Tab-separated table of C-alpha atoms in Angstrom:
chain	number	residue	atom	x	y	z
S	1	MET	CA	6.505	-54.097	-9.318
S	2	ALA	CA	5.348	-50.789	-7.263
S	3	ASP	CA	7.192	-48.390	-5.827
S	4	ILE	CA	6.510	-46.924	-3.436
S	5	GLY	CA	6.294	-43.236	-2.978
S	6	LEU	CA	6.265	-40.852	-0.156
S	7	GLY	CA	4.219	-36.657	-0.737
S	8	TYR	CA	2.769	-34.586	1.829
S	9	ILE	CA	-0.617	-33.270	2.844
S	10	PHE	CA	-1.060	-29.975	4.223
S	11	SER	CA	-4.514	-28.714	5.256
S	12	THR	CA	-4.987	-24.503	6.411
S	13	GLY	CA	-8.316	-23.248	7.833
S	14	SER	CA	-10.291	-24.285	10.451
S	15	GLY	CA	-10.425	-27.577	11.807
S	16	THR	CA	-14.294	-28.727	11.496
S	17	SER	CA	-13.998	-28.417	15.688
S	18	ASP	CA	-14.758	-24.561	14.993
S	19	PRO	CA	-17.556	-23.538	14.632
S	20	ALA	CA	-16.880	-20.445	12.174
S	21	GLN	CA	-15.760	-22.788	9.729
S	22	PHE	CA	-15.756	-21.534	6.282
S	23	GLN	CA	-13.397	-23.037	4.057
S	24	GLN	CA	-10.400	-25.593	3.745
S	25	LEU	CA	-7.254	-25.092	0.816
S	26	VAL	CA	-5.311	-28.187	0.175
S	27	THR	CA	-2.046	-28.431	-0.652
S	28	ILE	CA	-1.032	-32.640	-2.079
S	29	ASP	CA	2.399	-32.582	-3.437
S	30	ALA	CA	3.512	-36.266	-4.234
S	31	PRO	CA	6.834	-37.060	-5.810
S	32	THR	CA	5.527	-37.922	-9.424
S	33	THR	CA	5.879	-37.003	-13.239
S	34	GLY	CA	2.551	-38.856	-14.689
S	35	SER	CA	-0.502	-38.817	-14.887
S	36	VAL	CA	-2.561	-40.466	-11.280
S	37	ILE	CA	-5.138	-43.492	-12.721
S	38	SER	CA	-6.854	-44.048	-8.675
S	39	SER	CA	-6.916	-42.700	-5.605
S	40	CYS	CA	-8.248	-43.540	-2.543
S	41	GLN	CA	-8.523	-43.046	1.697
S	42	GLY	CA	-6.383	-45.827	2.988
S	43	ARG	CA	-5.556	-45.949	7.329
S	44	GLN	CA	-2.175	-45.220	6.469
S	45	GLY	CA	-3.231	-42.081	4.426
S	46	VAL	CA	-4.241	-41.055	0.628
S	47	TYR	CA	-3.235	-43.601	-1.994
S	48	PHE	CA	-2.920	-42.657	-5.449
S	49	LEU	CA	-1.407	-44.923	-8.025
S	50	SER	CA	0.022	-42.817	-11.025
S	51	GLU	CA	1.033	-43.664	-14.440
S	52	GLU	CA	4.229	-43.261	-15.752
S	53	SER	CA	6.008	-43.111	-19.365
S	54	ILE	CA	9.739	-42.954	-19.675
S	55	LEU	CA	11.140	-43.636	-23.626
S	56	ASP	CA	8.077	-45.835	-24.024
S	57	VAL	CA	8.362	-47.618	-21.160
S	58	THR	CA	5.795	-47.371	-18.840
S	59	THR	CA	5.586	-47.791	-14.738
S	60	TYR	CA	3.049	-47.739	-12.488
S	61	LYS	CA	3.695	-46.768	-8.865
S	62	THR	CA	1.881	-46.233	-5.794
S	63	HIS	CA	2.264	-43.373	-3.880
S	64	VAL	CA	1.024	-42.818	-0.017
S	65	LEU	CA	-0.131	-39.505	0.943
S	66	PRO	CA	0.639	-39.074	4.552
S	67	GLN	CA	-2.022	-36.392	7.034
S	68	PRO	CA	-1.369	-33.900	9.998
S	69	ASP	CA	-3.480	-35.923	12.474
S	70	ASN	CA	-3.246	-39.503	11.388
S	71	ILE	CA	-0.499	-41.191	13.865
S	72	THR	CA	0.318	-44.120	10.770
S	73	ASP	CA	3.566	-46.190	10.178
S	74	VAL	CA	4.051	-42.923	7.084
S	75	LYS	CA	4.817	-39.942	9.635
S	76	TYR	CA	3.554	-36.866	8.085
S	77	ALA	CA	6.909	-34.711	9.731
S	78	THR	CA	9.265	-37.056	8.037
S	79	ALA	CA	6.730	-37.322	4.150
S	80	PRO	CA	9.215	-35.152	1.686
S	81	LYS	CA	8.387	-31.922	1.449
S	82	MET	CA	8.242	-30.609	-1.865
S	83	GLU	CA	9.492	-27.233	-2.554
S	84	TYR	CA	6.943	-24.691	-2.935
S	85	THR	CA	6.248	-20.957	-3.331
S	86	TRP	CA	3.821	-18.329	-1.893
S	87	ARG	CA	3.717	-14.444	-2.271
S	88	SER	CA	1.873	-11.986	0.028
S	89	LYS	CA	-0.623	-9.683	-1.452
S	90	ARG	CA	0.580	-6.617	-2.259
S	91	PHE	CA	0.759	-4.030	0.195
S	92	VAL	CA	0.256	-0.006	-1.226
S	93	MET	CA	1.672	2.828	0.988
S	94	PRO	CA	0.024	6.227	0.940
S	95	GLY	CA	4.022	7.330	-0.479
S	96	ARG	CA	7.250	6.139	-1.105
S	97	ALA	CA	8.385	4.193	2.270
S	98	THR	CA	11.472	2.890	3.247
S	99	MET	CA	12.268	-1.069	4.606
S	100	GLY	CA	15.398	-1.875	6.038
S	101	ALA	CA	14.552	-4.920	7.887
S	102	GLY	CA	13.689	-7.965	7.497
S	103	LYS	CA	12.356	-11.455	9.456
S	104	VAL	CA	11.289	-15.678	8.703
S	105	VAL	CA	10.447	-17.204	11.218
S	106	HIS	CA	10.544	-20.607	10.754
S	107	SER	CA	11.126	-24.117	11.200
S	108	ASP	CA	13.407	-26.833	9.901
S	109	GLY	CA	13.784	-26.575	5.823
S	110	HIS	CA	15.422	-24.003	3.686
S	111	ILE	CA	13.765	-20.391	2.400
S	112	ARG	CA	14.164	-18.340	0.558
S	113	ILE	CA	12.768	-14.745	0.504
S	114	ARG	CA	12.326	-11.816	-2.006
S	115	ILE	CA	11.357	-8.588	-1.790
S	116	ILE	CA	9.547	-7.164	-4.507
S	117	VAL	CA	9.415	-3.413	-4.592
S	118	ASP	CA	6.459	-1.796	-7.638
S	119	GLY	CA	6.857	-4.577	-9.342
S	120	CYS	CA	10.584	-5.544	-10.247
S	121	CYS	CA	12.474	-7.936	-7.330
S	122	ARG	CA	14.811	-5.882	-4.961
S	123	HIS	CA	16.268	-8.098	-3.119
S	124	GLU	CA	16.056	-11.546	-2.374
S	125	GLN	CA	18.924	-14.139	0.147
S	126	GLN	CA	18.226	-16.755	1.752
S	127	VAL	CA	17.515	-17.254	5.349
S	128	ARG	CA	19.617	-19.248	7.167
S	129	SER	CA	17.500	-18.711	10.552
S	130	ASN	CA	14.986	-16.407	12.268
S	131	LYS	CA	16.678	-14.182	12.968
S	132	PRO	CA	16.434	-10.011	11.861
S	133	PHE	CA	18.329	-9.421	8.546
S	134	ARG	CA	18.955	-6.342	7.448
S	135	LEU	CA	18.237	-5.441	3.630
S	136	PRO	CA	19.823	-3.465	1.262
S	137	ALA	CA	19.986	0.637	1.945
S	138	GLN	CA	18.031	3.106	-0.900
S	139	MET	CA	14.908	0.018	-1.127
S	140	ALA	CA	12.278	2.508	-1.312
S	141	GLY	CA	8.506	2.307	-2.830
S	142	VAL	CA	5.252	1.921	-3.237
S	143	GLU	CA	3.854	-1.316	-3.430
S	144	TRP	CA	5.628	-3.836	-1.994
S	145	GLU	CA	5.074	-7.874	-1.787
S	146	ILE	CA	6.493	-10.606	-0.281
S	147	GLU	CA	8.319	-14.309	-2.094
S	148	LEU	CA	9.325	-17.100	-0.192
S	149	ILE	CA	10.292	-20.248	-2.137
S	150	GLY	CA	11.297	-23.115	-0.134
S	151	THR	CA	10.622	-26.675	2.055
S	152	ALA	CA	10.304	-24.622	5.716
S	153	THR	CA	7.863	-24.692	7.469
S	154	VAL	CA	6.707	-20.583	8.014
S	155	TYR	CA	4.910	-19.444	10.849
S	156	GLU	CA	5.901	-15.413	10.400
S	157	VAL	CA	7.443	-12.504	8.079
S	158	HIS	CA	8.172	-9.863	8.728
S	159	ILE	CA	9.068	-6.362	7.040
S	160	ALA	CA	10.111	-2.896	8.912
S	161	PRO	CA	11.402	-0.124	8.121
S	162	SER	CA	14.487	-0.270	10.787
S	163	MET	CA	15.936	-3.369	12.508
S	164	GLU	CA	14.584	-1.468	15.813
S	165	GLU	CA	10.653	-1.268	14.862
S	166	LEU	CA	10.700	-4.647	13.522
S	167	ILE	CA	12.204	-6.253	17.078
S	168	LYS	CA	9.486	-3.845	18.867
């Protein structure tokens, strides 16, 4: 008997109506540890069949990946989201810079931020709201990166030398 599992599809980039469309990134997350046997596009989204073996017992699962733009019985917003890790590009400052405040604007879900300075993780914390937060003192460096881990939809990430500059 096949179990129905839910995952999700998230598409970034330009929409098809955008005349400047060049490329899209599509992320597919599905709650499976097995191998995918087949897949197809259907009314509810993308369906795929996975084969999973545990202790020489093979089971088959059918997964539905609802699409954000489709109006279907399986709602995209309520489909379980898997945790992601995203890292920014490396920002190289003209000299040693000190950052003292940060803010992550996000929606439902949890999010954890890591600040990487000169190749080392110098600060990590759970972000519980969209309000600005202070970074530890004495955090200075030339190369800065931000890493986000979580399930929340993130709209903006900011770090600044001071709380006043962040709020501007």
